[in-house]
Coordinates of C-alpha atoms and ligand atoms in Angstrom, one line a residue:
X1 CA -22.1 19.2 8.0
X2 CA -18.9 17.2 7.8
X3 CA -15.9 19.4 8.6
X4 CA -12.6 18.7 6.7
X5 CA -9.4 18.6 8.9
X6 CA -7.2 21.7 8.9
X7 CA -3.9 21.3 7.1
X8 CA -0.9 21.5 9.5
X9 CA 1.3 23.1 6.8
X10 CA 1.2 26.0 4.3
X11 CA 2.0 25.7 0.6
X12 CA 5.3 27.0 -0.7
X13 CA 5.5 25.5 -4.2
X14 CA 2.6 24.7 -6.5
X15 CA 2.4 22.4 -9.6
X16 CA -0.3 23.5 -12.1
X17 CA -2.7 20.8 -13.4
X18 CA -4.6 20.9 -16.6
X19 CA -8.2 20.0 -17.2
X20 CA -9.2 18.2 -20.4
X21 CA -12.6 17.8 -22.0
X22 CA -14.7 14.7 -21.8
X23 CA -14.2 14.1 -25.5
X24 CA -10.5 14.3 -25.2
X25 CA -10.5 11.8 -22.3
X26 CA -12.7 9.3 -24.2
X27 CA -10.0 9.3 -27.0
X28 CA -7.1 9.2 -24.5
X29 CA -8.5 6.2 -22.6
X30 CA -9.4 4.3 -25.7
X31 CA -5.8 4.8 -27.0
X32 CA -4.5 3.5 -23.7
X33 CA -6.4 0.2 -24.1
X34 CA -8.7 1.3 -21.2
X35 CA -5.7 0.8 -18.8
X36 CA -5.2 3.9 -16.6
X37 CA -1.5 2.9 -16.0
X38 CA -1.0 3.6 -19.7
X39 CA -2.4 7.2 -19.6
X40 CA 0.1 10.1 -19.4
X41 CA 0.0 11.9 -16.0
X42 CA -0.3 15.2 -17.7
X43 CA -3.7 14.1 -19.0
X44 CA -5.0 13.6 -15.5
X45 CA -6.5 16.2 -13.2
X46 CA -6.5 14.4 -9.9
X47 CA -4.2 11.4 -9.6
X48 CA -5.4 8.8 -7.1
X49 CA -3.6 5.9 -8.7
X50 CA -1.4 5.5 -5.7
X51 CA -0.2 7.1 -2.5
X52 CA 3.2 5.6 -3.3
X53 CA 6.0 7.9 -4.1
X54 CA 3.5 10.7 -4.7
X55 CA 4.0 12.7 -1.4
X56 CA 5.0 16.3 -1.2
X57 CA 8.2 16.6 0.7
X58 CA 8.7 19.2 3.4
X59 CA 11.2 22.1 3.4
X60 CA 13.2 20.1 5.9
X61 CA 13.4 17.1 3.6
X62 CA 14.3 19.2 0.6
X63 CA 17.1 20.9 2.7
X64 CA 18.3 17.4 3.7
X65 CA 18.7 16.6 0.0
X66 CA 21.2 19.4 -0.3
X67 CA 23.4 17.8 2.3
X68 CA 23.4 14.5 0.4
X69 CA 26.8 12.9 0.6
X70 CA 27.3 11.0 -2.7
X71 CA 30.3 8.9 -1.5
X72 CA 30.1 5.3 -2.8
X73 CA 30.8 3.9 0.7
X74 CA 29.9 5.1 4.2
X75 CA 28.0 8.3 3.2
X76 CA 26.8 10.4 6.2
X77 CA 23.2 10.1 5.2
X78 CA 23.3 6.3 5.7
X79 CA 24.2 6.9 9.4
X80 CA 21.5 9.5 9.6
X81 CA 18.9 6.9 8.3
X82 CA 20.4 4.3 10.6
X83 CA 19.7 6.5 13.6
X84 CA 16.1 7.1 12.5
X85 CA 15.6 3.3 12.0
X86 CA 17.1 2.4 15.3
X87 CA 15.0 4.9 17.2
X88 CA 11.7 4.1 15.5
X89 CA 12.0 0.4 14.5
X90 CA 14.7 -0.7 16.9
X91 CA 16.3 -3.1 14.3
X92 CA 20.1 -3.2 14.6
X93 CA 20.7 -4.0 10.9
X94 CA 19.3 -2.6 7.7
X95 CA 20.1 -2.2 4.0
X96 CA 18.6 0.5 1.8
X97 CA 16.9 -0.6 -1.4
X98 CA 15.5 1.3 -4.3
X99 CA 11.9 0.6 -3.2
X100 CA 9.8 -1.8 -1.3
X101 CA 9.7 -4.6 -3.8
X102 CA 13.5 -4.8 -4.0
X103 CA 13.5 -5.4 -0.2
X104 CA 10.9 -8.1 -0.7
X105 CA 12.9 -9.7 -3.6
X106 CA 16.2 -9.8 -1.6
X107 CA 14.5 -11.1 1.5
X108 CA 12.6 -13.9 -0.3
X109 CA 15.4 -14.9 -2.6
X110 CA 17.6 -15.3 0.6
X111 CA 15.0 -17.1 2.7
X112 CA 12.7 -19.1 0.5
X113 CA 12.9 -22.3 -1.6
X114 CA 10.3 -23.7 -4.0
X115 CA 7.3 -25.2 -2.2
X116 CA 7.7 -23.0 0.9
X117 CA 4.8 -21.1 2.4
X118 CA 4.6 -17.5 3.6
X119 CA 1.4 -16.7 5.7
X120 CA 0.2 -13.1 6.1
X121 CA -2.9 -11.2 6.8
X122 CA -2.9 -10.3 3.1
X123 CA 0.1 -10.1 0.8
X124 CA 0.3 -7.0 -1.4
X125 CA 0.5 -7.8 -5.1
X126 CA 4.2 -7.2 -5.5
X127 CA 4.9 -9.3 -2.3
X128 CA 2.8 -12.2 -3.6
X129 CA 4.4 -12.0 -7.1
X130 CA 7.9 -12.0 -5.6
X131 CA 7.0 -15.1 -3.4
X132 CA 5.3 -16.9 -6.3
X133 CA 8.1 -16.2 -8.8
X134 CA 10.4 -18.2 -6.5
X135 CA 8.0 -21.2 -6.6
X136 CA 6.7 -20.6 -3.0
X137 CA 3.2 -20.0 -1.9
X138 CA 1.8 -16.7 -0.5
X139 CA -1.1 -17.5 1.9
X140 CA -3.6 -14.9 3.1
X141 CA -5.3 -15.3 6.4
X142 CA -7.0 -12.1 7.4
X143 CA -9.9 -12.3 9.8
X144 CA -13.3 -13.0 8.0
X145 CA -14.5 -9.5 8.8
X146 CA -11.6 -8.2 6.6
X147 CA -13.2 -9.8 3.5
X148 CA -16.6 -8.2 3.9
X149 CA -16.8 -4.6 2.8
X150 CA -19.7 -3.8 5.0
X151 CA -18.7 -5.3 8.4
X152 CA -17.6 -2.6 10.8
X153 CA -14.6 -3.7 12.9
X154 CA -11.8 -1.5 14.3
X155 CA -9.0 -3.7 13.1
X156 CA -10.1 -5.4 9.9
X157 CA -6.5 -6.0 8.9
X158 CA -6.0 -8.5 11.8
X159 CA -4.6 -12.0 11.1
X160 CA -6.9 -14.9 12.0
X161 CA -4.6 -16.3 14.7
X162 CA -6.5 -19.6 15.1
X163 CA -6.1 -20.2 11.3
X164 CA -2.4 -19.4 11.5
X165 CA -1.9 -22.0 14.2
X166 CA -3.9 -24.6 12.3
X167 CA -2.0 -23.8 9.1
X168 CA 1.4 -24.3 10.8
X169 CA 0.2 -27.7 12.1
X170 CA -1.1 -28.6 8.7
X171 CA 1.9 -27.8 6.5
X172 CA 4.6 -28.0 9.2
X173 CA 6.9 -25.3 10.5
X174 CA 9.8 -26.5 8.4
X175 CA 8.0 -25.3 5.2
X176 CA 7.4 -21.8 6.6
X177 CA 10.7 -19.9 6.6
X178 CA 8.9 -16.7 7.7
X179 CA 5.5 -15.2 8.5
X180 CA 4.4 -11.6 7.6
X181 CA 1.9 -9.0 8.6
X182 CA 1.1 -6.1 6.3
X183 CA 0.4 -2.8 8.1
X184 CA -1.9 -1.3 7.2
X185 CA -3.6 -4.0 5.1
X186 CA -3.6 -2.4 1.7
X187 CA -5.4 -5.0 -0.4
X188 CA -8.0 -5.4 2.3
X189 CA -8.9 -1.7 2.3
X190 CA -6.0 0.1 4.1
X191 CA -7.3 -1.5 7.3
X192 CA -5.2 -1.4 10.5
X193 CA -3.8 -4.3 12.5
X194 CA -4.0 -4.1 16.3
X195 CA -1.0 -4.2 18.5
X196 CA -2.5 -7.1 20.4
X197 CA -2.9 -9.0 17.1
X198 CA 0.7 -8.4 16.1
X199 CA 1.8 -9.6 19.6
X200 CA -0.3 -12.8 19.2
X201 CA 1.0 -13.5 15.7
X202 CA 4.6 -13.0 16.9
X203 CA 3.9 -15.4 19.9
X204 CA 2.5 -18.1 17.7
X205 CA 5.3 -17.8 15.0
X206 CA 8.1 -17.7 17.6
X207 CA 6.7 -20.6 19.5
X208 CA 7.2 -22.6 16.3
X209 CA 10.6 -21.1 15.6
X210 CA 9.4 -19.0 12.6
X211 CA 10.5 -15.4 12.3
X212 CA 8.0 -12.5 11.7
X213 CA 8.7 -9.8 9.1
X214 CA 6.4 -6.8 9.0
X215 CA 5.5 -5.2 5.6
X216 CA 5.8 -1.8 7.3
X217 CA 5.1 0.7 4.6
X218 CA 2.2 2.4 6.3
X219 CA 3.5 1.8 9.9
X220 CA 2.7 5.4 11.1
X221 CA -0.9 5.3 9.9
X222 CA -1.2 2.0 11.6
X223 CA 0.2 3.4 14.8
X224 CA -2.3 6.3 14.7
X225 CA -5.2 3.9 14.3
X226 CA -3.9 1.8 17.3
X227 CA -3.7 5.0 19.4
X228 CA -7.3 6.0 18.4
X229 CA -9.0 2.6 18.4
X230 CA -7.2 0.2 20.8
X231 CA -8.4 1.0 24.3
X232 CA -5.2 0.1 26.1
X233 CA -3.1 2.3 23.8
X234 CA -5.0 5.6 24.0
X235 CA -2.5 7.5 26.1
X236 CA 0.6 6.5 24.2
X237 CA 2.5 8.4 21.6
X238 CA 2.7 7.1 18.0
X239 CA 6.4 6.6 18.5
X240 CA 5.9 4.4 21.5
X241 CA 3.3 2.4 19.6
X242 CA 5.7 2.0 16.6
X243 CA 8.5 0.9 18.9
X244 CA 6.3 -1.8 20.5
X245 CA 4.9 -2.9 17.0
X246 CA 8.4 -3.6 15.7
X247 CA 9.6 -5.1 19.1
X248 CA 7.5 -8.2 18.2
X249 CA 9.2 -8.6 14.8
X250 CA 12.5 -10.0 13.5
X251 CA 12.6 -7.6 10.7
X252 CA 10.6 -5.6 8.2
X253 CA 10.4 -4.7 4.5
X254 CA 9.7 -1.0 3.9
X255 CA 8.6 1.0 0.9
X256 CA 9.7 4.5 2.0
X257 CA 7.4 5.8 -0.8
X258 CA 4.5 5.7 1.7
X259 CA 5.1 6.6 5.3
X260 CA 8.6 8.0 4.8
X261 CA 7.1 10.7 2.7
X262 CA 9.6 10.4 -0.1
X263 CA 9.3 9.9 -3.9
X264 CA 11.7 6.9 -4.1
X265 CA 13.3 4.5 -1.7
X266 CA 12.9 1.6 0.7
X267 CA 14.8 -0.7 3.1
X268 CA 15.0 -4.1 4.6
X269 CA 15.8 -4.2 8.3
X270 CA 16.4 -7.2 10.6
X271 CA 17.8 -8.4 13.9
X272 CA 19.8 -11.5 12.8
X273 CA 23.5 -10.7 12.0
X274 CA 23.9 -13.9 10.0
X275 CA 20.9 -13.1 7.8
X276 CA 22.2 -9.6 7.4
X277 CA 25.5 -11.0 6.0
X278 CA 23.7 -13.1 3.4
X279 CA 21.5 -10.2 2.5
X280 CA 24.4 -7.9 1.9
X281 CA 25.9 -10.3 -0.6
X282 CA 22.7 -10.3 -2.7
X283 CA 22.3 -6.5 -2.2
X284 CA 25.7 -5.9 -3.8
X285 CA 24.8 -8.1 -6.7
X286 CA 21.4 -6.5 -7.4
X287 CA 21.0 -3.1 -5.7
X288 CA 24.4 -1.7 -4.7
X289 CA 26.9 -1.4 -1.8
X290 CA 25.2 -1.8 1.6
X291 CA 25.5 1.9 2.6
X292 CA 23.5 3.1 -0.4
X293 CA 21.6 0.1 -1.9
X294 CA 20.4 1.6 -5.1
X295 CA 19.7 5.1 -3.8
X296 CA 21.5 8.4 -3.8
X297 CA 22.9 9.8 -0.5
X298 CA 20.3 12.6 -0.8
X299 CA 17.5 10.1 -1.0
X300 CA 18.6 8.5 2.3
X301 CA 18.6 11.8 4.0
X302 CA 15.0 12.6 2.8
X303 CA 13.9 9.2 4.2
X304 CA 15.7 9.7 7.5
X305 CA 13.7 12.9 8.0
X306 CA 10.4 11.8 6.5
X307 CA 10.2 8.8 8.9
X308 CA 9.8 11.3 11.8
X309 CA 7.4 13.6 10.0
X310 CA 5.1 10.7 9.3
X311 CA 4.8 10.0 13.0
X312 CA 3.9 13.6 13.9
X313 CA 0.5 13.4 15.5
X314 CA -0.8 16.7 14.1
X315 CA 0.1 15.4 10.6
X316 CA -1.5 12.0 11.2
X317 CA -4.7 13.6 12.5
X318 CA -4.9 15.6 9.3
X319 CA -3.8 12.7 7.1
X320 CA -6.3 10.1 8.4
X321 CA -8.8 13.0 8.8
X322 CA -8.6 13.9 5.1
X323 CA -9.1 10.4 3.9
X324 CA -12.0 10.0 6.4
X325 CA -13.5 13.3 5.2
X326 CA -13.6 12.0 1.6
X327 CA -15.1 8.8 2.8
X328 CA -17.8 10.7 4.8
X329 CA -18.7 12.9 1.8
X330 CA -19.1 9.9 -0.5
X331 CA -21.2 8.1 2.1
X332 CA -23.4 11.1 2.5
X333 CA -24.0 10.9 -1.3
X334 CA -25.1 7.3 -0.9
X335 CA -22.0 5.7 -2.6
X336 CA -21.2 2.1 -1.7
X337 CA -17.8 2.0 0.1
X338 CA -15.6 -0.4 2.0
X339 CA -16.1 0.5 5.6
X340 CA -14.6 1.7 7.9
X341 CA -12.6 4.0 5.6
X342 CA -8.9 3.0 5.4
X343 CA -5.8 5.0 6.3
X344 CA -4.4 5.9 2.9
X345 CA -7.4 5.5 0.6
X346 CA -11.1 5.2 0.1
X347 CA -12.2 2.0 -1.6
X348 CA -15.4 2.0 -3.7
X349 CA -17.3 -1.3 -3.6
X350 CA -17.7 -2.0 -7.3
X351 CA -19.9 -5.0 -6.7
X352 CA -22.6 -2.8 -5.1
X353 CA -21.8 0.3 -7.3
X354 CA -22.3 -1.6 -10.6
X355 CA -24.5 -4.6 -9.5
X356 CA -25.6 -5.3 -13.1
X357 CA -22.0 -6.1 -14.2
X358 CA -20.9 -9.7 -13.3
X359 CA -17.3 -10.1 -11.9
X360 CA -16.1 -11.7 -15.1
X361 CA -16.9 -8.5 -16.9
X362 CA -14.6 -6.5 -14.6
X363 CA -16.9 -4.1 -12.8
X364 CA -14.1 -2.4 -10.9
X365 CA -12.1 -1.8 -14.1
X366 CA -15.3 -0.3 -15.7
X367 CA -15.8 2.0 -12.7
X368 CA -12.2 3.2 -12.8
X369 CA -12.6 4.0 -16.6
X370 CA -15.8 5.9 -15.8
X371 CA -14.2 8.1 -13.1
X372 CA -11.5 9.1 -15.5
X373 CA -13.9 9.8 -18.4
X374 CA -16.3 11.8 -16.2
X375 CA -13.9 13.9 -14.2
X376 CA -10.2 13.2 -15.1
X377 CA -9.7 11.3 -11.9
X378 CA -7.3 8.3 -12.0
X379 CA -7.9 5.5 -9.5
X380 CA -6.7 1.9 -9.4
X381 CA -8.6 -1.4 -9.8
X382 CA -8.1 -3.8 -6.9
X383 CA -10.4 -6.5 -8.0
X384 CA -10.6 -9.2 -10.7
X385 CA -7.9 -7.7 -12.9
X386 CA -5.4 -7.4 -10.1
X387 CA -6.3 -10.4 -7.9
X388 CA -8.1 -13.2 -9.9
X389 CA -6.3 -16.5 -9.8
X390 CA -6.3 -19.7 -11.9
X391 CA -7.2 -22.9 -10.1
X392 CA -4.1 -25.0 -10.7
X393 CA -6.1 -28.2 -11.1
X394 CA -9.1 -27.2 -13.1
X395 CA -7.7 -24.0 -14.8
X396 CA -10.9 -22.2 -13.8
X397 CA -10.8 -18.5 -12.7
X398 CA -11.1 -18.0 -8.9
X399 CA -12.6 -14.5 -8.4
X400 CA -11.4 -12.4 -5.5
X401 CA -13.8 -11.7 -2.6
X402 CA -13.3 -7.9 -2.9
X403 CA -14.0 -6.1 -6.1
X404 CA -12.7 -2.6 -5.4
X405 CA -11.7 0.7 -6.9
X406 CA -9.1 2.4 -4.7
X407 CA -8.9 6.2 -4.4
X408 CA -5.4 6.5 -2.9
X409 CA -4.7 9.9 -1.5
X410 CA -1.2 11.2 -1.9
X411 CA 0.2 12.7 1.3
X412 CA 0.2 16.5 1.7
X413 CA -0.7 17.0 -2.0
X414 CA -4.4 17.6 -2.6
X415 CA -6.6 20.1 -0.7
X416 CA -9.9 19.4 0.9
X417 CA -11.6 21.2 -2.1
X418 CA -10.1 18.5 -4.3
X419 CA -11.8 16.0 -2.0
X420 CA -15.1 17.7 -2.6
X421 CA -14.5 17.6 -6.3
X422 CA -13.8 13.8 -6.2
X423 CA -16.9 13.2 -4.1
X424 CA -19.1 15.2 -6.5
X425 CA -17.6 13.5 -9.6
X426 CA -18.2 10.1 -8.1
X427 CA -21.8 11.0 -7.4
X428 CA -22.3 11.9 -11.0
X429 CA -20.9 8.6 -12.2
X430 CA -23.2 6.9 -9.6
X431 CA -26.3 8.6 -11.0
X432 CA -25.5 7.2 -14.5
X433 CA -24.3 3.8 -13.3
X434 CA -26.9 1.9 -15.3
X435 CA -25.4 3.1 -18.5
X436 CA -21.9 1.7 -17.6
X437 CA -21.0 -1.5 -19.3
X438 CA -18.4 -4.2 -18.7
X439 CA -14.9 -4.9 -20.2
X440 CA -12.9 -7.9 -21.4
X441 CA -9.1 -8.4 -21.4
X442 CA -7.5 -8.4 -24.9
X443 CA -3.9 -8.6 -23.8
X444 CA -2.2 -9.8 -20.5
X445 CA 1.3 -10.7 -19.4
X446 CA 2.0 -13.7 -17.1
X447 CA 2.7 -11.7 -13.9
X448 CA 1.2 -8.5 -12.4
X449 CA -1.1 -8.2 -15.4
X450 CA -2.9 -5.0 -14.2
X451 CA 0.1 -2.8 -15.0
X452 CA 0.2 -3.6 -18.7
X453 CA -3.0 -5.4 -19.7
X454 CA -5.3 -3.9 -22.4
X455 CA -9.0 -4.0 -22.4
X456 CA -12.0 -3.6 -24.8
X457 CA -15.5 -2.5 -23.9
X458 CA -18.2 -5.2 -24.2
X459 CA -21.3 -4.0 -26.1
Ligands
P71_1 C1 0.4 1.0 -3.8 C2 1.7 0.4 -4.0 C3 2.5 0.7 -5.3 C4 1.7 0.3 -6.5 C5 1.4 -1.0 -6.7 C6 0.5 -1.3 -7.8 C7 0.0 -0.3 -8.5 C8 0.3 1.0 -8.3 C9 1.1 1.3 -7.2 C10 3.2 -0.9 -2.8 C11 3.5 -1.8 -1.7 C12 2.5 -2.0 -0.7 C13 2.7 -2.9 0.3 C14 1.7 -3.1 1.4 C15 4.8 -3.4 -0.6 C16 4.6 -2.5 -1.7 C17 5.7 -2.4 -2.7 N1 2.1 -0.3 -3.0 N2 3.8 -3.6 0.3 O1 -0.3 0.7 -2.8 O2 1.3 -1.2 -0.7 O3 6.4 -1.2 -2.5 O4 6.0 0.1 -4.6 O5 8.0 0.6 -3.1 O6 8.0 -1.5 -4.5 O7 -0.1 1.9 -4.6 P1 7.1 -0.5 -3.8

């Protein structure tokens, strides 16, 4: 029998959730154009759309919100956050932003010009869109194991370092204003990146005079995987590992909505004082004064405290353990997954789950709709809808290697009984998989289409 991890907290506040009938859900999802982003949260029983901004804050974080200093300039909570960032990340400069994509926008608008390239293991969709909207190119170069859902590898998020070197030679370092590494690799299945890989990427970039920025939103989960899986790192604390991770970088973008355990917020941190000056100017234009950057003082305090809670090793053992428990239960039921199971989410492999639906008929979208209809579970499609591209020459659709449905687990929110319910509902959908049909897109916007697209069922 698979044992779930024991929660290192007790529950002080609860939020009731309402179950609907299957008939109600059929009508709700049809009205939403079969797009789960368009369904009201109240009509969902278990919401696995994202682990972003959906954490339960601790009593310490809530009490920190009560000492929010709402002064326009120089509020005390800015300095409290600065201390956390210095001790964990070691970067001397940072600006708060309202969330991760604002940090990306400001960084790229400051550093990129049209035609530039930004290599990474895998860019997340908002990162890619922010790069592309400036006329630059976001280039993914994860190791080949990272693109195969069935290959077991401890660090499937690693960058292919040989490819990175060849790429720099090919396009020239002058057209690469920065390189990135996403920890953990969200679009590739929440897979970690090893400390050794980060060190090597940093060495290659720096040898070519290119700075490294880490997309750090799941840095604590990544540090825990390094501690558990990278032999040389076994005896170290997650704080020591985080310190060394960021020591190889010139800065980071951070969505605090993940491993800072808050509902809103982010920041952009860096070493270079000249870059910091330029970034402050843009920040004032778009986000706010550099000591609040689009957030309230109370939000800054909650982040300052959450950053430490996320590094707590009892918390991380429970956190990674709970996601692993769901993965193990699904596997036991014979459901095709991306393996190993990631840090923040279990990813169902829609290609193997619904092999009779070709990629152009959106199997991952079909599976997400089915999970909602069967059990009021909301997941997110990370497949053709989110990641298909148009070939610029031929106009043909380039389908992504991975066709996934992500079950992202909010932090400290759902119990292990909820995990059992999710596994059993998924098994029910799997038993009836042959009856599930494909979908087509009937409306899509030019960027980030998955948020607002509408679909229709194919007969
Ligand atoms: C996630 C999200 C947020 C999201 C995106 C799409 C649909 C639903 C929810 C956001 C990330 C991320 C990485 C690696 C930057 C951001 C942007 N992830 N990098 O996974 O995962 O941060 O949301 O604070 O702007 O559900 P932001």
